[in-house]
CSV table of C-alpha atoms and ligand atoms in Angstrom, one decimal:
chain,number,residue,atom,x,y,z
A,181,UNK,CA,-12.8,-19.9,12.4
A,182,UNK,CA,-15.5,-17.6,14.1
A,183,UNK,CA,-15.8,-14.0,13.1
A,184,UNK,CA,-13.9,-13.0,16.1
A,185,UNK,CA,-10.9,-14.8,14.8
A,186,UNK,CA,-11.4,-13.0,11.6
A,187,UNK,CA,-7.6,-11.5,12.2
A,188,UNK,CA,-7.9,-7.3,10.8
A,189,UNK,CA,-11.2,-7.8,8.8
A,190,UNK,CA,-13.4,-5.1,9.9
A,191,UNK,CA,-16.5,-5.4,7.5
A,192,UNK,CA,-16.4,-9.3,7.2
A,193,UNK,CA,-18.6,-11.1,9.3
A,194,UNK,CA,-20.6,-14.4,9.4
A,195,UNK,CA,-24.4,-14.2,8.8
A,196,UNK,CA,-25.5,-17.6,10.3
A,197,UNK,CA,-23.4,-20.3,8.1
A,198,UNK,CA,-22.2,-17.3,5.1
A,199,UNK,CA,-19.4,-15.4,5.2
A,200,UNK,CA,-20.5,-11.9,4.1
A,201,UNK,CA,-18.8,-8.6,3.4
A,202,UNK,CA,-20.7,-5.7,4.1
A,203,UNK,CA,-24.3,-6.9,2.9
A,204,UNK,CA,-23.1,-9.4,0.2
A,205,UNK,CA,-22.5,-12.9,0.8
A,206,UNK,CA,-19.0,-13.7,-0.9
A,207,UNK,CA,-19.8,-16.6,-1.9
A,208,UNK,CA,-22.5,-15.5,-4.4
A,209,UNK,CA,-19.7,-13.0,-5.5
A,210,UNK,CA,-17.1,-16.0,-6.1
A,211,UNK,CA,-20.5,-17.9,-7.8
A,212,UNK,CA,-21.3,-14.4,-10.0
A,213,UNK,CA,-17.7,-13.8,-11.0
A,214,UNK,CA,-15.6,-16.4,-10.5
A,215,UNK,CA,-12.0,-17.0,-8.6
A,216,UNK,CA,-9.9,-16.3,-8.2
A,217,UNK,CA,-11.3,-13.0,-7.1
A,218,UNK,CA,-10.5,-9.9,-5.3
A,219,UNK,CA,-13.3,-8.2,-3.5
A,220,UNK,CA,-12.8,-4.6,-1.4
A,221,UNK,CA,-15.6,-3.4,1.0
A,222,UNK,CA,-15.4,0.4,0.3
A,223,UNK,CA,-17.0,1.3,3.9
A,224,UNK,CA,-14.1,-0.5,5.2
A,225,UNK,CA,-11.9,1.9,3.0
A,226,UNK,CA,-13.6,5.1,4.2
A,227,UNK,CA,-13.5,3.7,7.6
A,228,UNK,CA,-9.5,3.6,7.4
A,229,UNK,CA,-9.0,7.1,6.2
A,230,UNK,CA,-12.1,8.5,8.9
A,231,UNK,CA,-9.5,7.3,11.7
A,232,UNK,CA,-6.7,9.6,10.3
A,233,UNK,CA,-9.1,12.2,10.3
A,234,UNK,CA,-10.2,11.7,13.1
A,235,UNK,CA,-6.2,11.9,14.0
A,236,UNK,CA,-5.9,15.3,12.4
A,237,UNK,CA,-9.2,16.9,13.4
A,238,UNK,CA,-8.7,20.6,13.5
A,239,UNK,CA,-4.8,20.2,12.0
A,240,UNK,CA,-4.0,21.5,8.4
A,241,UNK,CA,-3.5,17.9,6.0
A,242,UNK,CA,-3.4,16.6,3.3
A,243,UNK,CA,-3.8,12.8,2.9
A,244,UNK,CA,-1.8,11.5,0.0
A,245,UNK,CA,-2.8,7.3,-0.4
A,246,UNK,CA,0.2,5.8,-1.1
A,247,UNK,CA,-1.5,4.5,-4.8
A,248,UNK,CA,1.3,1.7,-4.9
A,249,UNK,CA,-0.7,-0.4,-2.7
A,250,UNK,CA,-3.7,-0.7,-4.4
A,251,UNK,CA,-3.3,1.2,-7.7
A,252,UNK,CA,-7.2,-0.1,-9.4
A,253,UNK,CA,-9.0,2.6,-10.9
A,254,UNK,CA,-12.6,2.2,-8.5
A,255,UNK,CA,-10.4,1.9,-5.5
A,256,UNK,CA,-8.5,5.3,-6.8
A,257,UNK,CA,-11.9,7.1,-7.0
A,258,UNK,CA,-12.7,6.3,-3.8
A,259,UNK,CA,-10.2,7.9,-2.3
A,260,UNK,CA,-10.3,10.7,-5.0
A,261,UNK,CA,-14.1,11.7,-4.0
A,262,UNK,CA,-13.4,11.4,-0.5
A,263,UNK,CA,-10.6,14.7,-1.3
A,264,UNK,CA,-7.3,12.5,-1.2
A,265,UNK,CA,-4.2,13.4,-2.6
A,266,UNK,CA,-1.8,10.4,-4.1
A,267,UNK,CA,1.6,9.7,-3.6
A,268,UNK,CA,2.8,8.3,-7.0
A,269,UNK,CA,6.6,6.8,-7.8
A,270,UNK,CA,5.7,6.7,-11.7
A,271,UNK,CA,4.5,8.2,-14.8
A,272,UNK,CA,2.0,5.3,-15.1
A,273,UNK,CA,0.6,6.0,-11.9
A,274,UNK,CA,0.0,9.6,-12.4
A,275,UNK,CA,-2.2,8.3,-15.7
A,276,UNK,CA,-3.9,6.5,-13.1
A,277,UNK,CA,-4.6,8.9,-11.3
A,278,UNK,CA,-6.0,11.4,-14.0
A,279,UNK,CA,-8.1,8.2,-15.2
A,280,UNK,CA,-9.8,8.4,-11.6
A,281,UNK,CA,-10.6,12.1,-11.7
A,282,UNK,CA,-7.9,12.4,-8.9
A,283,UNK,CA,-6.8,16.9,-8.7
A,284,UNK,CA,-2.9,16.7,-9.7
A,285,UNK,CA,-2.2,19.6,-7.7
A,286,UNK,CA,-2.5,17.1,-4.6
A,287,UNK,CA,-0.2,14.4,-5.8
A,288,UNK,CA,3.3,14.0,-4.4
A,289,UNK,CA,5.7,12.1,-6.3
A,290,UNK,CA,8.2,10.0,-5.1
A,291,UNK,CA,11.0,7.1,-5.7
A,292,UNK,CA,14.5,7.3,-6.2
A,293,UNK,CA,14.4,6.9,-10.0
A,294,UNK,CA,12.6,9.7,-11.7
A,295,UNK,CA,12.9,9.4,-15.2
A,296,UNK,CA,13.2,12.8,-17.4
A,297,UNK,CA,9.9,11.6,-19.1
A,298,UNK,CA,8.5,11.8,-16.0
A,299,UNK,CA,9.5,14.5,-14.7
A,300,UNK,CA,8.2,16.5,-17.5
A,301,UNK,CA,5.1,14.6,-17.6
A,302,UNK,CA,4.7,15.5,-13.8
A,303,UNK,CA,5.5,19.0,-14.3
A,304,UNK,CA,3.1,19.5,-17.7
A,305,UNK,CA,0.1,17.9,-15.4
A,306,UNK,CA,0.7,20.5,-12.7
A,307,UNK,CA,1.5,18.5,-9.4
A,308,UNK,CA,1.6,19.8,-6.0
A,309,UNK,CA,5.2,17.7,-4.8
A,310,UNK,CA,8.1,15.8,-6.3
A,311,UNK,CA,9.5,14.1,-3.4
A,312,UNK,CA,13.6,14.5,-4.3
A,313,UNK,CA,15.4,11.6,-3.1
A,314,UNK,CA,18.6,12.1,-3.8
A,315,UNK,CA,20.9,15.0,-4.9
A,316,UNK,CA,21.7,14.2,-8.6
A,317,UNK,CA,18.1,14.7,-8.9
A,318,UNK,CA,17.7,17.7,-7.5
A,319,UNK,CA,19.7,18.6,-10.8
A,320,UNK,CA,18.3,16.9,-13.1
A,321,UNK,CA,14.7,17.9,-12.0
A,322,UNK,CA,15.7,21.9,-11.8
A,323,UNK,CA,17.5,21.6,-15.6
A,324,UNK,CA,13.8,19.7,-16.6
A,325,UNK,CA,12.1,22.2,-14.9
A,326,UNK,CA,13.7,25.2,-16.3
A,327,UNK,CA,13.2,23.7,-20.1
A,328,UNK,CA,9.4,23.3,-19.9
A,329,UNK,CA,9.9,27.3,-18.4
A,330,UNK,CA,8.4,25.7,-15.2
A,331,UNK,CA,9.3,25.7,-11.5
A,332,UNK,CA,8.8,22.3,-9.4
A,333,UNK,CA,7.7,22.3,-6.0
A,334,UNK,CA,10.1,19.9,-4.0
A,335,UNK,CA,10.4,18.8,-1.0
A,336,UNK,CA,13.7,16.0,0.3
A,337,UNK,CA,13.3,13.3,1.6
A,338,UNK,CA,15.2,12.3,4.6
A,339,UNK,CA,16.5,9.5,5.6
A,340,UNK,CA,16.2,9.7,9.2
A,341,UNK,CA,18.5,6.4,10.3
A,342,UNK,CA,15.4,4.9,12.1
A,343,UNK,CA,15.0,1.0,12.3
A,344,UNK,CA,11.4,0.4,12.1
A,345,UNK,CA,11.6,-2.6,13.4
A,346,UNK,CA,9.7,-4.5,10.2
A,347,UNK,CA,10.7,-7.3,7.3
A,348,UNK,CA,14.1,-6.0,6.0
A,349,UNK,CA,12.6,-5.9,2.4
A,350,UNK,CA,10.2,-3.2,3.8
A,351,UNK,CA,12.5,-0.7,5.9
A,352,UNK,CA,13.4,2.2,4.2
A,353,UNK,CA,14.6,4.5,6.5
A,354,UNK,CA,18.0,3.1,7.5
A,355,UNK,CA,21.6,4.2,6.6
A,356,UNK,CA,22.0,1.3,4.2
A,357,UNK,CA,19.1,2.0,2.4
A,358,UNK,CA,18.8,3.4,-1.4
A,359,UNK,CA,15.8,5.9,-0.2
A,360,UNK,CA,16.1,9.7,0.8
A,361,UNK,CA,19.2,12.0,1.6
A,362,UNK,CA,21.2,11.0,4.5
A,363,UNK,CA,20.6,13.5,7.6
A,364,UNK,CA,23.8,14.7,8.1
A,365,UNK,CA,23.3,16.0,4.0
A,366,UNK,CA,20.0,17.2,4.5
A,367,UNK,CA,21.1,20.8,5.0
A,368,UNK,CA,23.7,21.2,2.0
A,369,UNK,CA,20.8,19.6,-0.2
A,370,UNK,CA,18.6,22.1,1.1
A,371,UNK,CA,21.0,24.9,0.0
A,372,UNK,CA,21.4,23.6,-3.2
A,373,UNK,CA,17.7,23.3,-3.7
A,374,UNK,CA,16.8,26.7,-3.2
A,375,UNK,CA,19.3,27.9,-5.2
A,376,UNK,CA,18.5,26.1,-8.6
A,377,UNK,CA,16.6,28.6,-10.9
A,378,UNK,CA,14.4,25.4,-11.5
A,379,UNK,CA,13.3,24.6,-7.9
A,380,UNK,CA,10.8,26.2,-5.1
A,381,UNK,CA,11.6,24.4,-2.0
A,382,UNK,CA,7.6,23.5,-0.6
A,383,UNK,CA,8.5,20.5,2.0
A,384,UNK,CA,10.4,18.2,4.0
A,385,UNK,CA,9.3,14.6,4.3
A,386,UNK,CA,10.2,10.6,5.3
A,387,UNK,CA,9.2,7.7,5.1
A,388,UNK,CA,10.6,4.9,7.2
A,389,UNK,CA,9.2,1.7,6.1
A,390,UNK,CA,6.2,-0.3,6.2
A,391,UNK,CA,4.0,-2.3,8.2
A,392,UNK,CA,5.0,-0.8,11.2
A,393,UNK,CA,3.4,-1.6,14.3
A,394,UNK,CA,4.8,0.2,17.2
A,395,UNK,CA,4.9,3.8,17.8
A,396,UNK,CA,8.2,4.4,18.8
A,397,UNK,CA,10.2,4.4,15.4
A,398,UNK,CA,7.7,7.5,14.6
A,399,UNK,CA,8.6,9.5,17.6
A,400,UNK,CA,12.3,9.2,16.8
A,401,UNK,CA,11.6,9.7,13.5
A,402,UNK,CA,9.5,12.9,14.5
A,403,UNK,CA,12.0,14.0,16.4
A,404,UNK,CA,14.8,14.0,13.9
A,405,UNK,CA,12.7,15.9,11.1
A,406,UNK,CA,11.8,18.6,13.5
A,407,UNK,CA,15.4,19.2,14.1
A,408,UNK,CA,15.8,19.4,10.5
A,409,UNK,CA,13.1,21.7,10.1
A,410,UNK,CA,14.5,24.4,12.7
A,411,UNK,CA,18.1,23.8,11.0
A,412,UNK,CA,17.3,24.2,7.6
A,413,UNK,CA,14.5,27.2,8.4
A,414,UNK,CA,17.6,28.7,10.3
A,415,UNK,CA,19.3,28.7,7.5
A,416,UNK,CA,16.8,31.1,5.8
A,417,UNK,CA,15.0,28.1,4.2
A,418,UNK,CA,11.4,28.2,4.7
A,419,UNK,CA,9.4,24.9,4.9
A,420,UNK,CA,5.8,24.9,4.2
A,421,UNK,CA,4.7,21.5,4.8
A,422,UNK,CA,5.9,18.0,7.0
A,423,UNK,CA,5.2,15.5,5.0
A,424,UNK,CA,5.3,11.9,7.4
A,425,UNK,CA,5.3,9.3,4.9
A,426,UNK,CA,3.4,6.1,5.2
A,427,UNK,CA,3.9,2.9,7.0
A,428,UNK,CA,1.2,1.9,9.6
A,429,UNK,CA,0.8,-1.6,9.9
A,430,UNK,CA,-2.5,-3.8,9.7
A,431,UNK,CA,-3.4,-6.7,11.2
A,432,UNK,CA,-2.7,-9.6,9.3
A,433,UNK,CA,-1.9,-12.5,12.1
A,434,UNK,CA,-3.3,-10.7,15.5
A,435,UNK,CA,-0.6,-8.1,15.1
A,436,UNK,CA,-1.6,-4.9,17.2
A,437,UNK,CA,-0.1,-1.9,15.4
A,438,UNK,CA,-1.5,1.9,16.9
A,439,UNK,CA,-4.7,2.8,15.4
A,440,UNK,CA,-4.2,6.1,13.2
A,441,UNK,CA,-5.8,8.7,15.4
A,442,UNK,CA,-4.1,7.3,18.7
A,443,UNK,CA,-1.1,7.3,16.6
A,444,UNK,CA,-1.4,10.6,15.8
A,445,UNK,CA,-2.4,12.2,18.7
A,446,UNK,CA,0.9,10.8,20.2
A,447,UNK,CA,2.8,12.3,17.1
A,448,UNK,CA,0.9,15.5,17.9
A,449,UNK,CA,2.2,16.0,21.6
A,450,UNK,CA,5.1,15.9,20.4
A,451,UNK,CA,4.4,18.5,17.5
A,452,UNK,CA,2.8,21.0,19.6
A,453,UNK,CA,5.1,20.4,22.9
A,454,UNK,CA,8.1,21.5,20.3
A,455,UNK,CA,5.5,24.6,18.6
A,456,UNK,CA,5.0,22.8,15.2
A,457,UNK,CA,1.5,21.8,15.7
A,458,UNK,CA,0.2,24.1,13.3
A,459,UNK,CA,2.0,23.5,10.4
A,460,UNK,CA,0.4,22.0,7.1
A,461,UNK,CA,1.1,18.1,7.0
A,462,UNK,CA,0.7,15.4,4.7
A,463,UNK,CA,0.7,12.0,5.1
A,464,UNK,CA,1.4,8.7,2.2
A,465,UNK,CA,-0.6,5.9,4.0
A,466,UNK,CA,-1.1,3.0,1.8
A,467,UNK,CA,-1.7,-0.4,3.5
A,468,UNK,CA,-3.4,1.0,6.3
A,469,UNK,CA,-6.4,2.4,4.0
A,470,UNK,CA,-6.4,-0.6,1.6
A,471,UNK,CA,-4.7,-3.4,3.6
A,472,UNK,CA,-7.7,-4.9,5.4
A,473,UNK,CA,-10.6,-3.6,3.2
A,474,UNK,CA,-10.0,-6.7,1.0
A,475,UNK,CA,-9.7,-10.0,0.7
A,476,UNK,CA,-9.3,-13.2,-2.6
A,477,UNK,CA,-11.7,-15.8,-3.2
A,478,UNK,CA,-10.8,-19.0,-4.4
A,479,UNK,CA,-11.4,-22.3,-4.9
A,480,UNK,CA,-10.0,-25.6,-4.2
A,481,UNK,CA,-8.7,-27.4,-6.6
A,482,UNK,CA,-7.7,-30.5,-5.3
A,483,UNK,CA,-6.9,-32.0,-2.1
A,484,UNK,CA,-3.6,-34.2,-2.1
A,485,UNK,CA,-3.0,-35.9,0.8
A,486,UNK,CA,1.2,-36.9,1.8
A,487,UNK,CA,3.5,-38.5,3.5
A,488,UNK,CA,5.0,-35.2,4.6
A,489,UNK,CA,3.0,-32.6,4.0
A,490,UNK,CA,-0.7,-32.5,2.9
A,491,UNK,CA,-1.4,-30.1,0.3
A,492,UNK,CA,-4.7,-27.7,-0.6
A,493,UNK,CA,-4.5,-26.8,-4.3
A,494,UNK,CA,-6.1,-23.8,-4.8
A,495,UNK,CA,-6.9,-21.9,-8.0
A,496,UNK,CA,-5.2,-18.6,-6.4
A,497,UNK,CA,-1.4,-18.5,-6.9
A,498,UNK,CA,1.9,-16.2,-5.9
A,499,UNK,CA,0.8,-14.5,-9.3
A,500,UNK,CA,-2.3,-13.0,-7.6
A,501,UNK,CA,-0.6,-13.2,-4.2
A,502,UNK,CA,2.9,-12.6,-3.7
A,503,UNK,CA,3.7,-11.6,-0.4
A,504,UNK,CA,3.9,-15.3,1.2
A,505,UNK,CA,6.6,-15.9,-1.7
A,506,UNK,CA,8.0,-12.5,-1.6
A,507,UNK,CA,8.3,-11.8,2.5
A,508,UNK,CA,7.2,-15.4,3.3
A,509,UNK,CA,4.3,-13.3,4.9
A,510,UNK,CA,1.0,-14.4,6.3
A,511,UNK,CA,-2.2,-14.1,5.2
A,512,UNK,CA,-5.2,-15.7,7.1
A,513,UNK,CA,-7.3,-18.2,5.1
A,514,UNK,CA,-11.1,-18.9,5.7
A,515,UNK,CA,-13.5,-20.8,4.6
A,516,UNK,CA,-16.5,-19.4,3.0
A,517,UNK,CA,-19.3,-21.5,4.4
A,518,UNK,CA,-18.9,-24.2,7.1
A,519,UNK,CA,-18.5,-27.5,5.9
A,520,UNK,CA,-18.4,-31.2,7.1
A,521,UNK,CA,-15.4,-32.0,6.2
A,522,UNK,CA,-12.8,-33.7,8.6
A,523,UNK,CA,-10.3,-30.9,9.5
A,524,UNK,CA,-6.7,-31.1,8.5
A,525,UNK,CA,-3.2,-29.6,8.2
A,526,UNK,CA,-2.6,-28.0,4.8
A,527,UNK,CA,-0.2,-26.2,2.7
A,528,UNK,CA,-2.5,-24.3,0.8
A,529,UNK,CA,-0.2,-23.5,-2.7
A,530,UNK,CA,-1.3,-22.7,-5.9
A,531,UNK,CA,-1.0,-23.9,-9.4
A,532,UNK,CA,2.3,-22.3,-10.4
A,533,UNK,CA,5.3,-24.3,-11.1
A,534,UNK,CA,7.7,-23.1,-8.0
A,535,UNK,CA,8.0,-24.6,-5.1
A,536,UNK,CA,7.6,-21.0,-3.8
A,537,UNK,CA,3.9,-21.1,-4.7
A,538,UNK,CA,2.1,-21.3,-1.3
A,539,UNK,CA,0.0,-18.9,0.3
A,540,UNK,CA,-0.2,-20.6,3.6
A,541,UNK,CA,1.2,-23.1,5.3
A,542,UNK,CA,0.1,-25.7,8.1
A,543,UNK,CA,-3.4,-24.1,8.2
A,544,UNK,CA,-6.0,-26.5,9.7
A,545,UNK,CA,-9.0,-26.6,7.4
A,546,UNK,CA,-11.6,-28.7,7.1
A,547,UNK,CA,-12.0,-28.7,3.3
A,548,UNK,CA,-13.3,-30.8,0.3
A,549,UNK,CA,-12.8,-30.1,-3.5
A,550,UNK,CA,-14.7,-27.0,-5.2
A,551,UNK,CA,-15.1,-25.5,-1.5
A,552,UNK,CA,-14.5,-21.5,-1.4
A,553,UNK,CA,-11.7,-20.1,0.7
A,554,UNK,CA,-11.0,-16.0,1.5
A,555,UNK,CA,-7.7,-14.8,1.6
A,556,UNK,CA,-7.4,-12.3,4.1
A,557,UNK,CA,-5.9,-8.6,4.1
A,558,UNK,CA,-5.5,-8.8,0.5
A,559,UNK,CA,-6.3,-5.5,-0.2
A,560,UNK,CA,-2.8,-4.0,0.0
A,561,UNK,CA,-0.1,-5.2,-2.3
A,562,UNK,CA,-1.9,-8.2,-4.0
A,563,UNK,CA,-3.6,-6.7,-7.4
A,564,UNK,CA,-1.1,-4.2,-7.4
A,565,UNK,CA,2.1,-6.6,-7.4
A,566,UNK,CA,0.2,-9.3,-9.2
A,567,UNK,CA,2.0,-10.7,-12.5
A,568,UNK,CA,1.2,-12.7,-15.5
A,569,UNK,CA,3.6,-15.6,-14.7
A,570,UNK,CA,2.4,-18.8,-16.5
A,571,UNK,CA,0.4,-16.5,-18.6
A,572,UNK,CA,-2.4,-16.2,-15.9
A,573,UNK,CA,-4.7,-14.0,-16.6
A,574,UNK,CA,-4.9,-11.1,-13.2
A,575,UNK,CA,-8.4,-12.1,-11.6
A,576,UNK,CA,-10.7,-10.1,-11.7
A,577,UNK,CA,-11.9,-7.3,-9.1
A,578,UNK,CA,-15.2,-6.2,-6.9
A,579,UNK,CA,-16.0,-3.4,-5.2
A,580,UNK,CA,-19.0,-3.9,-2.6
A,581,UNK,CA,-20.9,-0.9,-1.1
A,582,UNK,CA,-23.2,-1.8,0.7
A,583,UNK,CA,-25.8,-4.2,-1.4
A,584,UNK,CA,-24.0,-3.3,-4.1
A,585,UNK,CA,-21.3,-5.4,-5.9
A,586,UNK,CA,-18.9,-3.3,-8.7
A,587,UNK,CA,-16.8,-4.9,-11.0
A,588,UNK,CA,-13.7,-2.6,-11.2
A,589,UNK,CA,-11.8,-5.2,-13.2
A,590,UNK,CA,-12.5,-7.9,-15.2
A,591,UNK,CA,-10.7,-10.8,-15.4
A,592,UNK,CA,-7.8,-11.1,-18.0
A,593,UNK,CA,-7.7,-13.1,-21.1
A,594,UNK,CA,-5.0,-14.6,-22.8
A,595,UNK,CA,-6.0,-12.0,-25.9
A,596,UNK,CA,-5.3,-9.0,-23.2
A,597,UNK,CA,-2.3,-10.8,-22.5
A,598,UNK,CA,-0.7,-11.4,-25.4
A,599,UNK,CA,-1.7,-7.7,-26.9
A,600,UNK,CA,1.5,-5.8,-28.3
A,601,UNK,CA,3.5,-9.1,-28.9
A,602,UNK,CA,4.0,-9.8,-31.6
A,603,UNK,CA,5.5,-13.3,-34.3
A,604,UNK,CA,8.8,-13.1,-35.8
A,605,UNK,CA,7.3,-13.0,-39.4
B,1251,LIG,N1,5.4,6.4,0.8
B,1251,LIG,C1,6.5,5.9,0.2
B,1251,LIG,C2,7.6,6.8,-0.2
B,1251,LIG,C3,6.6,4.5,0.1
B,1251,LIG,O1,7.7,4.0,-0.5
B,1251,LIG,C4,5.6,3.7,0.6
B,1251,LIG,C5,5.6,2.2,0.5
B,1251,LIG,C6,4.4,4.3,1.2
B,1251,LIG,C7,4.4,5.7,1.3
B,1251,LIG,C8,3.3,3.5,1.7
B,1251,LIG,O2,3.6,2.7,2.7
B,1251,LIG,P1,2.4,1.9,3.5
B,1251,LIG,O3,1.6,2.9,4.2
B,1251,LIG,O4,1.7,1.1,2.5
B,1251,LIG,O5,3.2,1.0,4.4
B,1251,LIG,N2,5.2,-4.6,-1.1
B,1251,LIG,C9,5.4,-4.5,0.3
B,1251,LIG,C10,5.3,-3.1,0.8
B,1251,LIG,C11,6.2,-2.2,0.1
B,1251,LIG,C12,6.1,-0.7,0.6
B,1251,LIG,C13,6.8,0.2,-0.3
B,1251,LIG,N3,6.6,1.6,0.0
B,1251,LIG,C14,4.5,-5.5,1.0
B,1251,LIG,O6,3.7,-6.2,0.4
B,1251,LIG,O7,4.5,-5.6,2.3
């Protein structure tokens, strides 16, 4: 594959026969640290977020990363010392965040299933948002709230009925879906939240889904929010913030989503054509910043040619990468250096003992034993969904800037593993 077949991998390039990420050849990385391993460019990171504010330039915003995506603690402070916010959807994440030197009062916090824990934990740490997704917990937050003697800031989140036209595991903004309040209750759960003695109303916000990659389901959605906004203002309501959600889709396979700032200027026509151009926003982008900024090394295992099907065993697996198995999604796979191999058709599946344990399939390589593959877009929703099944340790993690290689994680023993268990006597 040449580097302009490289599908979404903006700071990976070929340097005559190596495979390099911003100065660093990956393969020294995989040789330095082993596979399988996950390595991030950070100027590919700060690229991402640049093209939202390039989106917003001159517009009040607050970018929230969406932490969920990529939730390592050098990928958090990146985005911390470049002034984001983070959206978080747990207790644990919010320790991650303070871990990273991230300001609390520019975390939102979302999900459907607040815990009381976290509530208080969120309110104690002083956070600027807690995204209410239902109205039972618009109760339960005000009674936490008015224990601790505290108010929360909240803000609803609506589900705008909005198909955004992605993998049904990851649409959110749809009638049958568990997320947000339903439109047509928006308004009552707007009265009710301003008046509990433990709530300040701050926002309104959605999020529709993810890895989108066409504008239109943001327009409607725009559209719908707005109409909110003037009904629930009308009602005496005052909303201080639009918070858009996430979403944006990268390229994984030659998919062409909108680039933020073209995105966004769209989004804004629309703003300023119906007067809410100037009103503070926030975003929760989480692939988009993360998605394409990384990729996994590994290495092949075996080779095992069949009658069927000829299979590349790699030492990478659905533990490290789960989205093939989970969304049956693709993830481009390249080869680190050329080689002289005779190409072939592989499934390319890891050691795990499931059938479901591929990462690609029918992907011509031309591959021997102990050559180096790259997983592609692996920065999103890898590490972060990455599980211990057939006690395998979670690989370990790089951070490149420039010439410089960070370890941000080190690869997991059994010991870390098997901390906290304990024998039945
Ligand atoms: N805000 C909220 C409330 C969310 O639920 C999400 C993602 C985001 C923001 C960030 O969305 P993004 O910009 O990353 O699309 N594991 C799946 C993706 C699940 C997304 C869940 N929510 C995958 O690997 O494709």
């Amino acid at each position: 594959m040449t580097a302009e077949q490289l599908p979404g991998a903006p700071r990976i390039a070929w340097r005559g026969d190596d495979l390099c990420m911003e100065n660093l050849r990956l393969a020294d990385l995989a040789h330095a640290y082993g596979t399988p391993l996950f390595v991030y460019s950070k100027a590919s990171m700060l690229d991402a977020l640049g093209a939202y504010q390039r989106g917003f330039a001159g517009r009040k915003l607050q970018i929230c990363y969406a932490m969920k995506a990529n939730s390592s603690l050098g990928v958090l402070q990146v985005f911390a010392q470049a002034g984001c916010g983070f959206d978080i959807v747990s207790g644990g994440e919010l320790e991650r965040v303070l871990a990273a030197g991230g300001e609390p009062k520019k975390v939102i916090f979302s999900g459907v299933g607040k815990t009381r824990a976290e509530m208080k934990q969120a309110l104690q740490a002083g956070i600027g948002c807690f995204n209410v997704e239902s109205e039972a917990e618009l109760e339960v937050l005000s009674a936490v709230a008015v224990g601790l003697g505290a108010v929360a800031p909240v803000s609803i989140r609506v589900n705008p009925d909005v198909d955004p036209k992605t993998h049904p595991y990851i649409s959110t903004g749809l009638k049958g879906n568990k997320f947000g309040v339903a439109q047509e209750r928006t308004l009552d759960a707007y009265r009710r939240a301003a008046s509990l003695p433990g709530l300040k109303v701050v926002g309104i916000d959605c999020h529709i889904g993810s890895q989108i990659t066409e504008d239109s389901p943001y327009l409607d959605a725009m559209d719908r929010i707005l109409d909110l906004v003037t009904a629930i203002e009308a009602a005496g309501i005052p909303i201080h913030h639009i918070d858009f959600g996430g979403g944006l889709g990268i390229n994984y396979n030659g998919d062409t989503p909108p680039q933020a700032d073209a995105l966004w200027m769209q989004l804004f026509a629309k703003l300023d054509s119906r007067g809410f151009g100037n009103r503070h926003f926030m975003i929760e982008p989480g692939r988009s910043l993360v998605g394409n900024a990384g990729v996994c090394l590994t290495e092949v295992l075996y080779l095992k040619p069949g009658e069927l099907k000829n299979f590349c065993i790699i030492d990478a697996a659905m533990n490290d990468l789960p989205r093939p198995a989970m969304y049956q999604a693709f993830h481009a796979i390249v080869q680190l250096a050329t080689s002289t191999a005779a190409p072939s058709t592989y499934d390319v599946v890891g050691p795990i003992c499931e059938s479901g344990d591929w990462i690609g399939r029918d992907r011509e390589l031309a591959v021997q034993q102990g050559d180096l593959l790259a997983v592609l877009s692996a920065g999103a929703y890898c590490m972060s969904m990455s599980s211990n099944y057939n006690t395998r340790g979670r690989a370990a993690e790089v951070l490149v800037d420039g010439t410089t290689a960070h370890v941000i994680r080190e690869r997991e023993s059994a010991a870390d593993q098997m901390r906290g268990e304990k024998l039945i006597g």
